[in-house]
C-alpha cells in the first residue's frame, strides 16, 4: 500500500498477528508497544535494520526482501522462526543464544554470506543458507540439534567443517557448488544420521558411476539427489566398498 508511517498501530496494544509486507517502511519503532505480538511479517519494505525493542511473546518474524545488513537488535526470547531471505547480510555474527534460546529455524538464503563462522545460535534445527557466497564451513560442530542444512548455490569446493557432534543432521543440500572429488564426499562420513544428500550440479556428479561411488562411501543414505536408494544399488555399492578396502590393504 506504499505505507511509510505506521505510528497509528501504537494504540492497538493487543494485536497478535501483523502483516506489513510490500510497503515502504524504514522504521518499526511503533511496534514496540505491541507487547502481545506473536507473528510479524514485513517482507518487501525498505528496512536497513532488523533492530526492534524486545517483544516477550514474538515467535515468528519474516524480514524477507529488505536491505538489512546485519543481525543487530534481534533479541526476542520466544522467537522460534526467523527469516531474512534476500537481504544484504554479509556476516552471521550478531545472533546470540543468550537472547534467542528458542530459535529453531533460520532462513538466510539469497544474502552475501561468505562463511558460517560465528553463528551463535546452537539450538537450531533448520538452517537455510542457499544462494550465498560461502566458500568455507566453520563453527558447525556446535549445531548438535541441527536436522536440516541447506547450502545450495554457494562456492564450496571442500567439505571440511562437518563434525560427528552433528548427530541429528539428516538432510544436507549441497547442489550447485564446486565439489570435484569423492574424497570430499567421504568427509561426510562423520555425520551419523545423514539420510538424504543432494549433490547434483557439482563436478563430481558428472563422474562415471557417481551414485555408486557416493553410496559406497555413505552406505547409510536413504536418498541421493531426488531418488531413493534401490536395494540393488546398495548391494553394488557395498561390493565397490569391499573392493576398495582390499586394494588399500
Short mmCIF file of C-alpha atoms in Angstrom, two decimals:
data_model
loop_
_atom_site.label_atom_id
_atom_site.label_comp_id
_atom_site.label_asym_id
_atom_site.label_seq_id
_atom_site.Cartn_x
_atom_site.Cartn_y
_atom_site.Cartn_z
CA UNK A 1 0.00 0.00 0.00
CA UNK A 2 3.02 2.31 -0.04
CA UNK A 3 2.86 2.96 3.73
CA UNK A 4 5.77 4.93 5.20
CA UNK A 5 4.30 5.58 8.65
CA UNK A 6 2.71 3.01 10.99
CA UNK A 7 2.59 5.13 14.17
CA UNK A 8 -1.19 4.57 14.32
CA UNK A 9 -0.51 0.94 15.33
CA UNK A 10 0.84 2.04 18.72
CA UNK A 11 -2.70 2.19 20.02
CA UNK A 12 -3.56 -1.43 19.17
CA UNK A 13 -1.62 -2.96 22.03
CA UNK A 14 -3.41 -6.34 21.87
CA UNK A 15 -2.55 -7.13 18.25
CA UNK A 16 -1.06 -10.60 17.81
CA UNK A 17 -0.66 -11.02 14.05
CA UNK A 18 0.65 -8.18 11.86
CA UNK A 19 1.47 -8.27 8.14
CA UNK A 20 3.06 -5.09 6.77
CA UNK A 21 4.58 -6.60 3.61
CA UNK A 22 5.06 -4.67 0.35
CA UNK A 23 5.14 -1.17 1.80
CA UNK A 24 7.88 1.47 2.07
CA UNK A 25 8.68 1.19 5.74
CA UNK A 26 12.11 2.19 7.09
CA UNK A 27 11.31 2.09 10.80
CA UNK A 28 9.45 -0.41 13.02
CA UNK A 29 9.71 1.56 16.29
CA UNK A 30 5.90 1.99 16.62
CA UNK A 31 5.59 -1.79 17.07
CA UNK A 32 7.39 -1.65 20.43
CA UNK A 33 4.11 -1.12 22.27
CA UNK A 34 2.59 -4.31 20.78
CA UNK A 35 3.77 -6.50 23.65
CA UNK A 36 1.29 -9.31 22.81
CA UNK A 37 2.62 -9.76 19.25
CA UNK A 38 3.16 -13.39 18.22
CA UNK A 39 3.73 -13.15 14.46
CA UNK A 40 5.19 -10.37 12.30
CA UNK A 41 5.74 -10.20 8.54
CA UNK A 42 7.42 -7.15 6.97
CA UNK A 43 8.64 -8.56 3.65
CA UNK A 44 9.45 -6.26 0.75
CA UNK A 45 9.99 -2.96 2.59
CA UNK A 46 12.95 -0.54 2.80
CA UNK A 47 14.32 -1.64 6.17
CA UNK A 48 18.10 -1.42 6.65
CA UNK A 49 17.97 -2.88 10.17
CA UNK A 50 16.03 -5.66 11.91
CA UNK A 51 16.56 -4.00 15.28
CA UNK A 52 13.42 -3.73 17.44
CA UNK A 53 12.61 -3.45 21.09
CA UNK A 54 12.47 -6.93 22.65
CA UNK A 55 8.95 -8.38 22.38
CA UNK A 56 8.32 -11.08 25.02
CA UNK A 57 5.95 -13.37 23.05
CA UNK A 58 7.06 -12.89 19.44
CA UNK A 59 7.59 -16.32 17.85
CA UNK A 60 7.78 -15.76 14.08
CA UNK A 61 9.33 -12.88 12.10
CA UNK A 62 9.85 -12.55 8.36
CA UNK A 63 12.05 -9.70 7.08
CA UNK A 64 12.46 -11.07 3.51
CA UNK A 65 13.47 -8.78 0.63
CA UNK A 66 14.61 -5.71 2.57
CA UNK A 67 18.05 -4.02 2.73
CA UNK A 68 19.15 -5.39 6.11
CA UNK A 69 22.92 -5.75 6.56
CA UNK A 70 23.31 -7.42 9.99
CA UNK A 71 21.58 -9.14 12.92
CA UNK A 72 21.92 -6.28 15.38
CA UNK A 73 18.97 -5.86 17.77
CA UNK A 74 17.19 -9.21 17.27
CA UNK A 75 16.64 -10.28 20.89
CA UNK A 76 13.14 -11.77 21.26
CA UNK A 77 13.28 -14.62 23.83
CA UNK A 78 10.49 -16.82 22.35
CA UNK A 79 11.44 -16.31 18.70
CA UNK A 80 11.37 -19.75 17.03
CA UNK A 81 11.37 -18.90 13.33
CA UNK A 82 13.38 -16.04 11.76
CA UNK A 83 13.52 -15.34 8.02
CA UNK A 84 15.86 -12.78 6.41
CA UNK A 85 15.77 -14.07 2.84
CA UNK A 86 17.19 -11.84 0.08
CA UNK A 87 18.73 -9.08 2.17
CA UNK A 88 22.31 -7.75 2.18
CA UNK A 89 23.76 -9.68 5.12
CA UNK A 90 27.50 -10.39 4.79
CA UNK A 91 28.31 -11.89 8.20
CA UNK A 92 26.45 -14.21 10.54
CA UNK A 93 27.92 -12.58 13.65
CA UNK A 94 25.48 -10.88 16.00
CA UNK A 95 22.87 -13.56 16.69
CA UNK A 96 23.20 -14.68 20.29
CA UNK A 97 21.92 -17.81 22.01
CA UNK A 98 21.68 -15.76 25.23
CA UNK A 99 18.84 -13.79 23.66
CA UNK A 100 17.49 -16.27 21.10
CA UNK A 101 17.44 -19.53 23.06
CA UNK A 102 14.14 -20.60 21.39
CA UNK A 103 15.29 -20.13 17.77
CA UNK A 104 14.85 -23.34 15.75
CA UNK A 105 14.51 -22.21 12.11
CA UNK A 106 16.79 -19.63 10.47
CA UNK A 107 16.30 -18.71 6.81
CA UNK A 108 19.15 -16.70 5.22
CA UNK A 109 19.06 -17.64 1.55
CA UNK A 110 19.98 -15.04 -1.05
CA UNK A 111 22.34 -12.88 1.05
CA UNK A 112 26.10 -12.22 0.75
CA UNK A 113 27.38 -14.52 3.49
CA UNK A 114 30.91 -15.88 2.93
CA UNK A 115 31.39 -18.15 5.97
CA UNK A 116 29.35 -19.85 8.67
CA UNK A 117 31.86 -18.83 11.39
CA UNK A 118 30.33 -17.08 14.41
CA UNK A 119 26.70 -18.15 14.09
CA UNK A 120 25.95 -18.20 17.82
CA UNK A 121 22.57 -19.97 17.93
CA UNK A 122 23.46 -23.59 18.55
CA UNK A 123 19.94 -24.97 19.22
CA UNK A 124 18.85 -24.54 15.58
CA UNK A 125 17.03 -27.43 13.88
CA UNK A 126 16.82 -25.99 10.35
CA UNK A 127 19.35 -23.66 8.71
CA UNK A 128 18.86 -22.36 5.15
CA UNK A 129 21.92 -20.74 3.55
CA UNK A 130 21.30 -21.29 -0.17
CA UNK A 131 22.36 -18.65 -2.72
CA UNK A 132 25.14 -17.02 -0.72
CA UNK A 133 28.89 -16.91 -1.44
CA UNK A 134 30.01 -19.40 1.24
CA UNK A 135 33.40 -20.93 0.49
CA UNK A 136 34.24 -22.33 3.95
CA UNK A 137 32.26 -24.10 6.68
CA UNK A 138 33.31 -23.16 10.20
CA UNK A 139 31.77 -23.48 13.66
CA UNK A 140 29.29 -26.20 12.65
CA UNK A 141 30.36 -28.53 15.47
CA UNK A 142 28.15 -26.51 17.84
CA UNK A 143 24.99 -27.49 15.97
CA UNK A 144 24.23 -30.70 17.82
CA UNK A 145 20.47 -30.44 17.22
CA UNK A 146 20.55 -29.39 13.55
CA UNK A 147 18.39 -31.67 11.35
CA UNK A 148 18.36 -29.79 8.02
CA UNK A 149 21.18 -27.80 6.38
CA UNK A 150 20.64 -26.15 3.01
CA UNK A 151 23.79 -24.91 1.20
CA UNK A 152 22.67 -24.96 -2.43
CA UNK A 153 24.24 -22.45 -4.86
CA UNK A 154 27.34 -21.50 -2.88
CA UNK A 155 31.08 -21.70 -3.61
CA UNK A 156 32.12 -24.74 -1.61
CA UNK A 157 34.95 -26.82 -3.05
CA UNK A 158 35.88 -28.63 0.17
CA UNK A 159 33.65 -30.30 2.76
CA UNK A 160 35.77 -29.65 5.83
CA UNK A 161 33.92 -28.32 8.85
CA UNK A 162 31.39 -31.09 9.44
CA UNK A 163 31.66 -32.82 12.80
CA UNK A 164 30.48 -36.03 14.46
CA UNK A 165 28.88 -33.81 17.11
CA UNK A 166 26.24 -33.02 14.43
CA UNK A 167 24.44 -36.17 15.44
CA UNK A 168 20.95 -35.08 14.33
CA UNK A 169 21.72 -33.90 10.78
CA UNK A 170 19.51 -35.89 8.41
CA UNK A 171 19.16 -33.69 5.30
CA UNK A 172 22.05 -31.91 3.56
CA UNK A 173 21.66 -29.99 0.30
CA UNK A 174 24.93 -29.16 -1.50
CA UNK A 175 23.53 -28.73 -5.00
CA UNK A 176 25.39 -26.36 -7.37
CA UNK A 177 28.67 -25.99 -5.52
CA UNK A 178 32.19 -26.80 -6.72
CA UNK A 179 32.77 -30.26 -5.19
CA UNK A 180 35.00 -32.16 -7.58
CA UNK A 181 36.18 -35.32 -5.83
CA UNK A 182 34.64 -38.23 -3.94
CA UNK A 183 37.38 -37.73 -1.33
CA UNK A 184 35.47 -34.60 -0.28
CA UNK A 185 32.21 -36.56 -0.15
CA UNK A 186 33.95 -39.07 2.12
CA UNK A 187 34.31 -36.34 4.76
CA UNK A 188 30.54 -36.60 5.31
CA UNK A 189 31.11 -39.99 6.98
CA UNK A 190 31.32 -38.08 10.28
CA UNK A 191 27.54 -37.40 10.10
CA UNK A 192 25.98 -40.47 11.77
CA UNK A 193 22.32 -39.72 10.94
CA UNK A 194 22.67 -38.36 7.38
CA UNK A 195 19.87 -39.90 5.32
CA UNK A 196 19.25 -37.51 2.40
CA UNK A 197 22.01 -35.84 0.39
CA UNK A 198 21.70 -33.57 -2.65
CA UNK A 199 24.89 -33.31 -4.72
CA UNK A 200 23.59 -32.76 -8.25
CA UNK A 201 25.14 -29.97 -10.34
CA UNK A 202 28.55 -30.42 -8.71
CA UNK A 203 31.53 -31.52 -10.86
CA UNK A 204 31.67 -34.89 -9.03
CA UNK A 205 28.12 -35.69 -10.19
CA UNK A 206 29.45 -35.89 -13.77
CA UNK A 207 31.83 -38.73 -12.88
CA UNK A 208 31.10 -42.29 -14.05
CA UNK A 209 29.18 -44.42 -11.52
CA UNK A 210 28.52 -41.28 -9.49
CA UNK A 211 25.66 -42.71 -7.40
CA UNK A 212 27.53 -45.90 -6.59
CA UNK A 213 30.70 -44.01 -5.70
CA UNK A 214 28.78 -41.80 -3.26
CA UNK A 215 26.81 -44.70 -1.79
CA UNK A 216 29.93 -46.82 -1.31
CA UNK A 217 31.27 -44.03 0.93
CA UNK A 218 27.97 -43.17 2.65
CA UNK A 219 26.10 -46.50 2.90
CA UNK A 220 23.52 -45.19 5.39
CA UNK A 221 21.94 -42.84 2.80
CA UNK A 222 18.25 -43.38 2.02
CA UNK A 223 18.06 -40.77 -0.75
CA UNK A 224 20.62 -39.27 -3.11
CA UNK A 225 19.52 -36.20 -5.03
CA UNK A 226 15.80 -36.72 -5.59
CA UNK A 227 15.80 -40.51 -5.79
CA UNK A 228 15.55 -43.22 -3.15
CA UNK A 229 18.35 -45.78 -2.97
CA UNK A 230 17.37 -49.12 -4.54
CA UNK A 231 18.40 -52.37 -2.88
CA UNK A 232 20.39 -53.45 -5.96
CA UNK A 233 22.32 -50.17 -5.88
CA UNK A 234 23.07 -50.71 -2.22
CA UNK A 235 24.50 -54.18 -2.88
CA UNK A 236 26.59 -52.97 -5.82
CA UNK A 237 27.94 -50.05 -3.75
CA UNK A 238 28.87 -52.47 -0.96
CA UNK A 239 30.87 -54.57 -3.46
CA UNK A 240 32.73 -51.44 -4.60
CA UNK A 241 33.44 -50.55 -0.97
CA UNK A 242 34.83 -54.00 -0.19
CA UNK A 243 36.96 -53.96 -3.35
CA UNK A 244 38.39 -50.59 -2.38
CA UNK A 245 39.22 -51.87 1.12
CA UNK A 246 41.06 -54.85 -0.35
CA UNK A 247 43.00 -52.57 -2.66
CA UNK A 248 44.02 -50.31 0.25
CA UNK A 249 45.34 -53.34 2.16
#
